[in-house]
Amino acid sequence: MFLFKRKRPVFQGGVHPDDRKQATSGLPIECLPMPARLYLPVQQHIGAAARPVVKAGDTVLKGQMIARGDGAVSAAVHAPTSGRILGVEPHPAPHPSGLPVETIVIEPDGEDRWLEDPDPEHALNLEPEAIARRVAEAGVVGMGGATFPAAIKLNLGSRHHIDTLIINGSECEPYLTCDDRLMRERTDEVVDGIRIMRHALGARRALVVVEDNKPEALAALQARLYEMDTIEAMAVPTRYPMGSEKHMIKAVTGREIPAGKLGADIGVIVHNVGTAYAVHRAVRMQRPLISRIVTVGGGAVQRPANLEVLLGTRVEDLLAHCGGTRQPPARLLMGGPMMGQVMPHAQVPVIKGSNGIIALTEEEINIGETMPCIRCGRCVAACPCGLMPLEMAARIRKEDMDGAVDYGLMDCVACGSCSYVCPSHIPLVQFFHHAKGVLGARREQQRRQEEIKRLAQQRRERQEAEARAKAEAAERRKAEREAAKRKAEEAKAARAAKAATAKETPKTPAADQAEA
Amino acid sequence: MTQTTPVSGPHTHAPGSVAWNMGWVTLALLPATAFGVYLFGWPALNLLLITILAAVLFEALCLRIAGRPVSPFLMDGSAIVTGLLLALTLPPWAPWWIGVLGAAFAIIVGKHVFGGLGQNLFNPAMLARVALLVSFPLEMTTWITPSPLFSEGAPGFLEGLAITFGLAAIPDAVTGATVLGEAQTGFSRDLGLSETLPGVYAPLQQALGFVPSSLGEGSALLLLAGGLLLMAKRIITWDVPVAMLGTLVILSTVFMLIDPERYAGPGLHLFSGAAMLVAFFIITDPVTSPSTVAGRLLFGAGCGLLIYVIRTWGGYPEGAAFAVILMNALTPLIDHYLRPRAYGRTRRGKPLPMKNTEAPAPAQEKRP
Ligand code: SF4
Ligand code: SF4
């Protein structure tokens, strides 16, 4: 008997893209051989960049911290292997712009020597704060691609009442199978990570959510869960974007996060299965996050694979291991094809959030000619957020950003379902990104203008105060001068009078005194 | 750096395009069209081809004048569908200039004056049909008793050309009236349905289409089949046809029960006068129907209601086109007011109220 009664999971809107997972879902995780160089950007997460604590020429051991988290929202970076620091310098980051960021370059020494060999620990005896601290020290971030520092979300249990921990194993993006393989091959570790997280959050129950196109992963999890755990693995329909936090919460708990709130506000926290694994490594084994599992796929790849890769390995090394590309990829993506980002080239490194390296062919992308909107409403039916993408796009096209906001632009999660189904091949998401950019810039400008206004106001007030003070001082001085003058005149007059009386009545001192 | 402009996802796309949709619509109309041509012979084929050709030519002309690229827009097939739909609603032996004028009106006034594909407020084919009906009532109501191709008495190829190009008059013997028209005429002579319908209304014949009708509206069953095909292929949605046909059935049943002499039953309403064509092919036009499910249900129901009202109490028994145009005019309004509820918000767009997440205590209590 289950303690928790649930309705069948429902999912509103969304799309059903061809999942194209067959190429790699049957392939076990392989370890990528040690690359010649590792490139570790100090910014692999949402929040402030980490601060490097090593310099060129230092030698580091595997697992040694090389950049420290800076501020409340940040994450540390650790050396994925032992070796020498070649430099701390700008290198291209895995971002569509390809703009360089501060990167720590390591030359492995081939010994792969760990910093120390700590004993496994009984994590469930630890206080929740201690768990969160360990996770923070290990530099764990959301491994599903969100890359939000995981420790912060584990600490929410102290401020909110969390009753449900959801572990996202939906992997709703086409091509990606890294979470599937992780759940199948490292089930015990994942389940242990979930237990630790549930303990840290003080959540009453934990639900592992797996889309029903991964029956093996679901079976593997179910075989290792006990009812006493109040951890439950459940299948949900295969539907994109099931992995979106808001929509997963709605689908499995029936609760909807009010606009502007967080999952924690309604008692639910969502973590990825990859994060659960990383938490297990961090807390139980005391190992920092230095590697991750990456699916290399797409029609342009010679031999698709699931690879366990050290962070900082360049994409070209992964592709080379997979036999290179059959044809120059039309697009090289980091992440899945729905929300992944285009990489400018293959010389960017794998970072904490890289769940897939997907090299797509022209046919797979299926770029059609953009036609006018025919108002078919398919985008409306597909939008999981209940928005009207066609109306937002029509307003953005006319640069009417406020109109678009009125139609819910700020509620859009950029999942791309609308663009995916649009028969006119309108790049709707691109419109929304553009509009959000413009609005962001406008807000920034407004903020700056207000700042300027405030400063100007301050200066004016200061100047006025100064002027007033000056005027008052002048006034005072004038008054003093006049008073002095008057006194002098009076004195003069008195002297004159005295002289006169003295002449007339020379010897009358009494009168002289009385006048003075 | 090989790529500098950031491209937003998704980096994959569902199969399908505007041209693909139009192709399926044409395909789904093909059986009914072929049947219409078979029933009404050469003149019908001439009219069909002339109307479609004219629509395509006017489309090309308009695109050229508007300075738009001609080929991608011509290739999307929307002009062909407009021409085809218009032709299917014309009397089958109408003269060539009815087709050409109708196509011109549909494409120029119905579509490009509004700004081309996706911008028009009204269904172009229906707008053209209304304009023709008002301007040329005689030509637009000359219905023909079916005389299947190659059957005895059917016009041959040359005769067909002569009829289409107005060189020969249509013999009176072959003209007839549609069921709805017949019923209306009956009412004006104070005849009840039980007196007018026998002889002109045989349900099976009506459903199959062996009756006087416009070129392609006759065969309700073939149109229904085409519509179901489009639904199965998800080219059209279920909501509009279901709402319209449902409303029509409910209204006609209710009124028939009130007075069977005055009001025809649901069978006649469903299987005559373009009801199927309108339900599956006209009001499912994406451009001129609302873009939300709720909106489309309302829109479909409105069409059903208006069609029933116009047929029953209006002056045009074949007045479905008027109903469509009226509802088209309401579409922007419907779209404005019937927006879907956004995630995490109330219908009015305010954030959902916070429910207090209950304390953990009850769970422990429930434990056996
Ligand atoms: S799916 Fe595309 S064509 Fe259809 S309404 Fe939305 S934006 Fe317009
Ligand atoms: S409007 Fe935003 S949330 Fe809705 S489908 Fe499009 S990208 Fe997704």
mmCIF file of C-alpha atoms in Angstrom, chain A residues 24-319:
data_model
loop_
_atom_site.group_PDB
_atom_site.id
_atom_site.type_symbol
_atom_site.label_atom_id
_atom_site.label_comp_id
_atom_site.label_asym_id
_atom_site.label_seq_id
_atom_site.Cartn_x
_atom_site.Cartn_y
_atom_site.Cartn_z
ATOM 1 C CA THR A 24 22.657 5.500 -27.457
ATOM 2 C CA SER A 25 20.112 4.201 -24.949
ATOM 3 C CA GLY A 26 21.582 0.694 -25.205
ATOM 4 C CA LEU A 27 25.214 1.778 -24.883
ATOM 5 C CA PRO A 28 26.928 1.485 -21.488
ATOM 6 C CA ILE A 29 28.804 4.454 -20.111
ATOM 7 C CA GLU A 30 32.393 4.511 -21.383
ATOM 8 C CA CYS A 31 35.264 6.371 -19.796
ATOM 9 C CA LEU A 32 36.953 8.845 -22.050
ATOM 10 C CA PRO A 33 40.750 8.485 -22.000
ATOM 11 C CA MET A 34 42.663 11.281 -20.297
ATOM 12 C CA PRO A 35 42.882 14.255 -22.659
ATOM 13 C CA ALA A 36 46.113 16.212 -23.174
ATOM 14 C CA ARG A 37 44.745 19.382 -21.600
ATOM 15 C CA LEU A 38 41.820 20.343 -19.410
ATOM 16 C CA TYR A 39 40.166 23.744 -19.658
ATOM 17 C CA LEU A 40 38.136 24.671 -16.608
ATOM 18 C CA PRO A 41 36.160 27.905 -16.836
ATOM 19 C CA VAL A 42 35.588 29.574 -13.472
ATOM 20 C CA GLN A 43 31.982 30.156 -14.472
ATOM 21 C CA GLN A 44 30.224 26.824 -14.923
ATOM 22 C CA HIS A 45 27.114 27.680 -12.947
ATOM 23 C CA ILE A 46 24.459 30.295 -12.424
ATOM 24 C CA GLY A 47 25.689 32.989 -10.072
ATOM 25 C CA ALA A 48 29.002 34.683 -9.401
ATOM 26 C CA ALA A 49 32.144 33.293 -11.034
ATOM 27 C CA ALA A 50 34.476 31.332 -8.786
ATOM 28 C CA ARG A 51 37.773 32.952 -7.770
ATOM 29 C CA PRO A 52 40.910 31.032 -8.890
ATOM 30 C CA VAL A 53 43.173 30.002 -5.989
ATOM 31 C CA VAL A 54 46.000 28.604 -8.125
ATOM 32 C CA LYS A 55 48.414 30.193 -10.555
ATOM 33 C CA ALA A 56 50.472 29.086 -13.516
ATOM 34 C CA GLY A 57 53.173 26.627 -12.542
ATOM 35 C CA ASP A 58 51.372 25.210 -9.464
ATOM 36 C CA THR A 59 50.962 21.487 -9.262
ATOM 37 C CA VAL A 60 47.578 20.190 -8.172
ATOM 38 C CA LEU A 61 46.202 16.858 -7.070
ATOM 39 C CA LYS A 62 42.995 15.284 -8.270
ATOM 40 C CA GLY A 63 40.081 16.763 -6.392
ATOM 41 C CA GLN A 64 41.983 19.801 -5.149
ATOM 42 C CA MET A 65 40.019 23.029 -5.153
ATOM 43 C CA ILE A 66 41.368 25.345 -7.836
ATOM 44 C CA ALA A 67 38.735 28.067 -7.683
ATOM 45 C CA ARG A 68 36.665 29.045 -4.674
ATOM 46 C CA GLY A 69 32.987 29.900 -4.770
ATOM 47 C CA ASP A 70 32.568 33.641 -4.473
ATOM 48 C CA GLY A 71 29.546 34.938 -2.614
ATOM 49 C CA ALA A 72 26.194 33.433 -1.739
ATOM 50 C CA VAL A 73 25.354 31.984 -5.161
ATOM 51 C CA SER A 74 28.469 30.414 -6.613
ATOM 52 C CA ALA A 75 30.224 27.064 -6.890
ATOM 53 C CA ALA A 76 33.783 25.895 -6.398
ATOM 54 C CA VAL A 77 35.822 24.254 -9.166
ATOM 55 C CA HIS A 78 38.174 21.334 -8.520
ATOM 56 C CA ALA A 79 41.031 19.785 -10.425
ATOM 57 C CA PRO A 80 39.697 16.763 -12.348
ATOM 58 C CA THR A 81 43.109 15.092 -12.269
ATOM 59 C CA SER A 82 46.578 15.669 -10.910
ATOM 60 C CA GLY A 83 48.933 17.791 -12.957
ATOM 61 C CA ARG A 84 50.387 21.223 -13.538
ATOM 62 C CA ILE A 85 48.534 24.489 -13.969
ATOM 63 C CA LEU A 86 49.555 25.882 -17.347
ATOM 64 C CA GLY A 87 47.795 29.139 -16.912
ATOM 65 C CA VAL A 88 44.779 31.086 -15.751
ATOM 66 C CA GLU A 89 43.733 32.899 -18.878
ATOM 67 C CA PRO A 90 40.743 33.639 -21.142
ATOM 68 C CA HIS A 91 39.530 30.789 -23.356
ATOM 69 C CA PRO A 92 36.356 30.308 -25.410
ATOM 70 C CA ALA A 93 33.462 29.275 -23.208
ATOM 71 C CA PRO A 94 30.708 26.859 -24.180
ATOM 72 C CA HIS A 95 28.270 29.625 -25.006
ATOM 73 C CA PRO A 96 26.766 30.637 -28.361
ATOM 74 C CA SER A 97 28.787 33.842 -28.378
ATOM 75 C CA GLY A 98 32.029 31.913 -27.943
ATOM 76 C CA LEU A 99 33.317 34.858 -25.934
ATOM 77 C CA PRO A 100 36.312 33.944 -23.802
ATOM 78 C CA VAL A 101 36.064 33.599 -20.023
ATOM 79 C CA GLU A 102 38.669 33.131 -17.334
ATOM 80 C CA THR A 103 39.785 29.498 -17.627
ATOM 81 C CA ILE A 104 42.203 27.389 -15.617
ATOM 82 C CA VAL A 105 44.257 25.178 -17.932
ATOM 83 C CA ILE A 106 45.664 21.949 -16.514
ATOM 84 C CA GLU A 107 48.213 19.646 -18.063
ATOM 85 C CA PRO A 108 47.576 16.179 -16.573
ATOM 86 C CA ASP A 109 50.632 14.360 -15.252
ATOM 87 C CA GLY A 110 49.098 11.003 -16.043
ATOM 88 C CA GLU A 111 49.228 9.763 -12.450
ATOM 89 C CA ASP A 112 45.674 10.778 -11.611
ATOM 90 C CA ARG A 113 46.590 11.017 -7.924
ATOM 91 C CA TRP A 114 43.806 11.895 -5.492
ATOM 92 C CA LEU A 115 44.184 14.566 -2.882
ATOM 93 C CA GLU A 116 43.445 12.152 -0.042
ATOM 94 C CA ASP A 117 41.433 9.009 0.412
ATOM 95 C CA PRO A 118 38.733 9.761 2.911
ATOM 96 C CA ASP A 119 36.628 7.016 4.411
ATOM 97 C CA PRO A 120 33.049 6.675 3.307
ATOM 98 C CA GLU A 121 30.828 8.243 5.894
ATOM 99 C CA HIS A 122 27.459 7.572 7.326
ATOM 100 C CA ALA A 123 25.809 10.545 5.786
ATOM 101 C CA LEU A 124 22.392 10.102 7.294
ATOM 102 C CA ASN A 125 23.835 10.924 10.721
ATOM 103 C CA LEU A 126 24.902 14.312 9.467
ATOM 104 C CA GLU A 127 22.949 17.447 10.207
ATOM 105 C CA PRO A 128 21.170 18.916 7.171
ATOM 106 C CA GLU A 129 23.449 21.957 7.310
ATOM 107 C CA ALA A 130 26.521 19.735 7.254
ATOM 108 C CA ILE A 131 25.201 17.938 4.181
ATOM 109 C CA ALA A 132 24.529 21.198 2.391
ATOM 110 C CA ARG A 133 27.992 22.418 3.327
ATOM 111 C CA ARG A 134 29.623 19.276 1.920
ATOM 112 C CA VAL A 135 27.643 19.621 -1.272
ATOM 113 C CA ALA A 136 28.691 23.250 -1.541
ATOM 114 C CA GLU A 137 32.343 22.390 -0.947
ATOM 115 C CA ALA A 138 32.165 19.745 -3.653
ATOM 116 C CA GLY A 139 30.973 22.344 -6.172
ATOM 117 C CA VAL A 140 27.831 20.414 -7.067
ATOM 118 C CA VAL A 141 25.351 22.225 -9.294
ATOM 119 C CA GLY A 142 22.115 21.217 -11.013
ATOM 120 C CA MET A 143 23.328 18.528 -13.413
ATOM 121 C CA GLY A 144 20.336 18.610 -15.732
ATOM 122 C CA GLY A 145 21.684 21.709 -17.405
ATOM 123 C CA ALA A 146 20.263 24.338 -15.053
ATOM 124 C CA THR A 147 23.574 24.527 -13.149
ATOM 125 C CA PHE A 148 22.097 26.276 -10.150
ATOM 126 C CA PRO A 149 24.316 25.571 -7.100
ATOM 127 C CA ALA A 150 22.728 22.502 -5.520
ATOM 128 C CA ALA A 151 23.604 23.334 -1.924
ATOM 129 C CA ILE A 152 21.349 26.378 -1.944
ATOM 130 C CA LYS A 153 18.396 24.262 -2.943
ATOM 131 C CA LEU A 154 19.280 21.717 -0.252
ATOM 132 C CA ASN A 155 19.294 24.419 2.384
ATOM 133 C CA LEU A 156 15.757 25.533 1.615
ATOM 134 C CA GLY A 157 14.443 22.967 4.075
ATOM 135 C CA SER A 158 15.439 25.250 6.922
ATOM 136 C CA ARG A 159 13.365 28.176 5.729
ATOM 137 C CA HIS A 160 10.470 26.459 3.946
ATOM 138 C CA HIS A 161 8.473 23.459 4.833
ATOM 139 C CA ILE A 162 9.310 20.978 2.084
ATOM 140 C CA ASP A 163 7.113 17.904 1.951
ATOM 141 C CA THR A 164 8.089 16.475 -1.435
ATOM 142 C CA LEU A 165 11.437 16.027 -3.111
ATOM 143 C CA ILE A 166 11.071 15.300 -6.809
ATOM 144 C CA ILE A 167 13.979 13.692 -8.594
ATOM 145 C CA ASN A 168 13.826 14.506 -12.262
ATOM 146 C CA GLY A 169 14.792 11.485 -14.329
ATOM 147 C CA SER A 170 12.481 12.382 -17.183
ATOM 148 C CA GLU A 171 15.223 13.305 -19.651
ATOM 149 C CA CYS A 172 12.621 14.719 -22.018
ATOM 150 C CA GLU A 173 15.071 16.121 -24.563
ATOM 151 C CA PRO A 174 15.539 13.975 -27.673
ATOM 152 C CA TYR A 175 18.903 12.197 -28.164
ATOM 153 C CA LEU A 176 20.013 12.435 -24.528
ATOM 154 C CA THR A 177 20.445 9.170 -22.663
ATOM 155 C CA CYS A 178 23.011 10.062 -19.993
ATOM 156 C CA ASP A 179 20.452 10.126 -17.171
ATOM 157 C CA ASP A 180 18.866 6.925 -18.449
ATOM 158 C CA ARG A 181 22.222 5.138 -18.332
ATOM 159 C CA LEU A 182 23.057 6.630 -14.952
ATOM 160 C CA MET A 183 19.797 5.346 -13.466
ATOM 161 C CA ARG A 184 20.380 1.919 -14.959
ATOM 162 C CA GLU A 185 24.079 1.481 -14.217
ATOM 163 C CA ARG A 186 24.534 3.357 -10.968
ATOM 164 C CA THR A 187 21.164 2.843 -9.383
ATOM 165 C CA ASP A 188 22.432 2.309 -5.858
ATOM 166 C CA GLU A 189 24.477 5.467 -5.899
ATOM 167 C CA VAL A 190 21.556 7.474 -7.265
ATOM 168 C CA VAL A 191 19.170 6.085 -4.664
ATOM 169 C CA ASP A 192 21.691 6.802 -1.916
ATOM 170 C CA GLY A 193 22.008 10.382 -3.158
ATOM 171 C CA ILE A 194 18.232 10.725 -3.069
ATOM 172 C CA ARG A 195 18.134 9.476 0.526
ATOM 173 C CA ILE A 196 20.772 12.001 1.535
ATOM 174 C CA MET A 197 18.915 14.829 -0.166
ATOM 175 C CA ARG A 198 15.587 13.852 1.321
ATOM 176 C CA HIS A 199 17.211 13.782 4.724
ATOM 177 C CA ALA A 200 18.808 17.200 4.168
ATOM 178 C CA LEU A 201 15.510 18.722 3.131
ATOM 179 C CA GLY A 202 13.460 16.979 5.778
ATOM 180 C CA ALA A 203 11.025 16.047 3.031
ATOM 181 C CA ARG A 204 8.306 13.555 3.824
ATOM 182 C CA ARG A 205 8.588 11.728 0.553
ATOM 183 C CA ALA A 206 10.684 11.583 -2.577
ATOM 184 C CA LEU A 207 9.420 10.808 -6.050
ATOM 185 C CA VAL A 208 11.710 9.730 -8.842
ATOM 186 C CA VAL A 209 10.006 10.708 -12.071
ATOM 187 C CA VAL A 210 10.914 8.746 -15.185
ATOM 188 C CA GLU A 211 9.278 9.085 -18.586
ATOM 189 C CA ASP A 212 7.656 5.883 -19.758
ATOM 190 C CA ASN A 213 10.087 5.544 -22.661
ATOM 191 C CA LYS A 214 12.741 4.379 -20.162
ATOM 192 C CA PRO A 215 11.202 1.218 -18.688
ATOM 193 C CA GLU A 216 14.601 -0.298 -17.817
ATOM 194 C CA ALA A 217 15.615 2.664 -15.705
ATOM 195 C CA LEU A 218 12.264 2.623 -13.956
ATOM 196 C CA ALA A 219 12.513 -1.105 -13.261
ATOM 197 C CA ALA A 220 16.065 -0.741 -11.954
ATOM 198 C CA LEU A 221 14.993 1.991 -9.553
ATOM 199 C CA GLN A 222 11.904 0.157 -8.408
ATOM 200 C CA ALA A 223 13.925 -2.963 -7.657
ATOM 201 C CA ARG A 224 16.008 -0.993 -5.176
ATOM 202 C CA LEU A 225 13.399 1.094 -3.435
ATOM 203 C CA TYR A 226 11.693 0.016 -0.263
ATOM 204 C CA GLU A 227 8.415 1.283 0.903
ATOM 205 C CA MET A 228 9.949 2.272 4.216
ATOM 206 C CA ASP A 229 12.052 4.806 2.379
ATOM 207 C CA THR A 230 9.006 6.659 1.189
ATOM 208 C CA ILE A 231 10.949 7.030 -1.997
ATOM 209 C CA GLU A 232 8.912 6.095 -4.972
ATOM 210 C CA ALA A 233 9.732 5.778 -8.647
ATOM 211 C CA MET A 234 6.915 6.674 -10.986
ATOM 212 C CA ALA A 235 6.411 6.672 -14.726
ATOM 213 C CA VAL A 236 5.023 9.730 -16.453
ATOM 214 C CA PRO A 237 3.949 10.007 -20.083
ATOM 215 C CA THR A 238 6.687 10.892 -22.520
ATOM 216 C CA ARG A 239 5.994 14.484 -23.299
ATOM 217 C CA TYR A 240 8.277 17.462 -23.804
ATOM 218 C CA PRO A 241 8.909 19.597 -21.624
ATOM 219 C CA MET A 242 8.230 17.167 -18.790
ATOM 220 C CA GLY A 243 11.591 18.081 -17.280
ATOM 221 C CA SER A 244 10.621 21.695 -16.755
ATOM 222 C CA GLU A 245 10.408 22.166 -13.005
ATOM 223 C CA LYS A 246 7.051 23.940 -12.961
ATOM 224 C CA HIS A 247 5.424 21.441 -15.249
ATOM 225 C CA MET A 248 6.838 18.382 -13.579
ATOM 226 C CA ILE A 249 5.541 19.564 -10.203
ATOM 227 C CA LYS A 250 2.122 20.119 -11.731
ATOM 228 C CA ALA A 251 2.134 16.754 -13.460
ATOM 229 C CA VAL A 252 3.074 14.639 -10.460
ATOM 230 C CA THR A 253 1.658 16.549 -7.491
ATOM 231 C CA GLY A 254 -1.162 18.490 -9.128
ATOM 232 C CA ARG A 255 0.141 21.662 -7.469
ATOM 233 C CA GLU A 256 0.791 24.744 -9.502
ATOM 234 C CA ILE A 257 3.443 27.256 -8.510
ATOM 235 C CA PRO A 258 1.820 30.700 -8.349
ATOM 236 C CA ALA A 259 3.458 33.174 -10.721
ATOM 237 C CA GLY A 260 6.515 34.759 -9.189
ATOM 238 C CA LYS A 261 6.970 32.036 -6.550
ATOM 239 C CA LEU A 262 9.300 29.058 -6.306
ATOM 240 C CA GLY A 263 8.664 25.372 -5.917
ATOM 241 C CA ALA A 264 9.836 25.648 -2.315
ATOM 242 C CA ASP A 265 6.960 28.029 -1.612
ATOM 243 C CA ILE A 266 4.497 25.223 -2.249
ATOM 244 C CA GLY A 267 6.607 22.621 -0.507
ATOM 245 C CA VAL A 268 8.305 20.961 -3.472
ATOM 246 C CA ILE A 269 11.927 20.871 -4.549
ATOM 247 C CA VAL A 270 13.098 19.345 -7.811
ATOM 248 C CA HIS A 271 16.586 17.952 -8.326
ATOM 249 C CA ASN A 272 18.019 16.074 -11.267
ATOM 250 C CA VAL A 273 19.125 12.405 -11.020
ATOM 251 C CA GLY A 274 22.615 13.485 -12.017
ATOM 252 C CA THR A 275 22.609 15.822 -9.040
ATOM 253 C CA ALA A 276 21.562 12.954 -6.780
ATOM 254 C CA TYR A 277 24.544 10.980 -8.008
ATOM 255 C CA ALA A 278 26.879 13.940 -7.480
ATOM 256 C CA VAL A 279 25.474 14.435 -3.970
ATOM 257 C CA HIS A 280 26.153 10.795 -3.172
ATOM 258 C CA ARG A 281 29.746 11.239 -4.344
ATOM 259 C CA ALA A 282 30.148 14.488 -2.437
ATOM 260 C CA VAL A 283 28.613 13.505 0.870
ATOM 261 C CA ARG A 284 29.167 9.775 1.151
ATOM 262 C CA MET A 285 32.517 9.520 -0.639
ATOM 263 C CA GLN A 286 33.684 13.078 0.002
ATOM 264 C CA ARG A 287 34.564 13.492 -3.644
ATOM 265 C CA PRO A 288 34.075 16.811 -5.439
ATOM 266 C CA LEU A 289 32.338 17.118 -8.769
ATOM 267 C CA ILE A 290 35.050 16.553 -11.355
ATOM 268 C CA SER A 291 33.369 14.507 -14.069
ATOM 269 C CA ARG A 292 30.004 13.956 -15.635
ATOM 270 C CA ILE A 293 28.226 11.715 -18.089
ATOM 271 C CA VAL A 294 27.693 13.131 -21.543
ATOM 272 C CA THR A 295 25.715 11.738 -24.452
ATOM 273 C CA VAL A 296 27.479 12.285 -27.753
ATOM 274 C CA GLY A 297 24.905 11.947 -30.496
ATOM 275 C CA GLY A 298 23.240 13.328 -33.566
ATOM 276 C CA GLY A 299 23.237 12.165 -37.152
ATOM 277 C CA ALA A 300 26.578 13.754 -37.946
ATOM 278 C CA VAL A 301 28.466 11.719 -35.330
ATOM 279 C CA GLN A 302 30.203 8.596 -36.545
ATOM 280 C CA ARG A 303 29.735 6.514 -33.396
ATOM 281 C CA PRO A 304 27.277 7.937 -30.834
ATOM 282 C CA ALA A 305 28.126 7.097 -27.223
ATOM 283 C CA ASN A 306 27.557 7.785 -23.546
ATOM 284 C CA LEU A 307 30.837 8.967 -22.099
ATOM 285 C CA GLU A 308 32.014 9.680 -18.605
ATOM 286 C CA VAL A 309 34.103 12.772 -19.135
ATOM 287 C CA LEU A 310 36.365 14.840 -16.891
ATOM 288 C CA LEU A 311 35.121 18.394 -16.678
ATOM 289 C CA GLY A 312 37.227 20.651 -18.820
ATOM 290 C CA THR A 313 37.690 18.141 -21.643
ATOM 291 C CA ARG A 314 37.260 19.831 -24.975
ATOM 292 C CA VAL A 315 34.345 18.859 -27.192
ATOM 293 C CA GLU A 316 36.745 17.993 -30.017
ATOM 294 C CA ASP A 317 38.288 15.278 -27.824
ATOM 295 C CA LEU A 318 34.850 13.738 -27.293
ATOM 296 C CA LEU A 319 34.060 13.844 -30.984
#
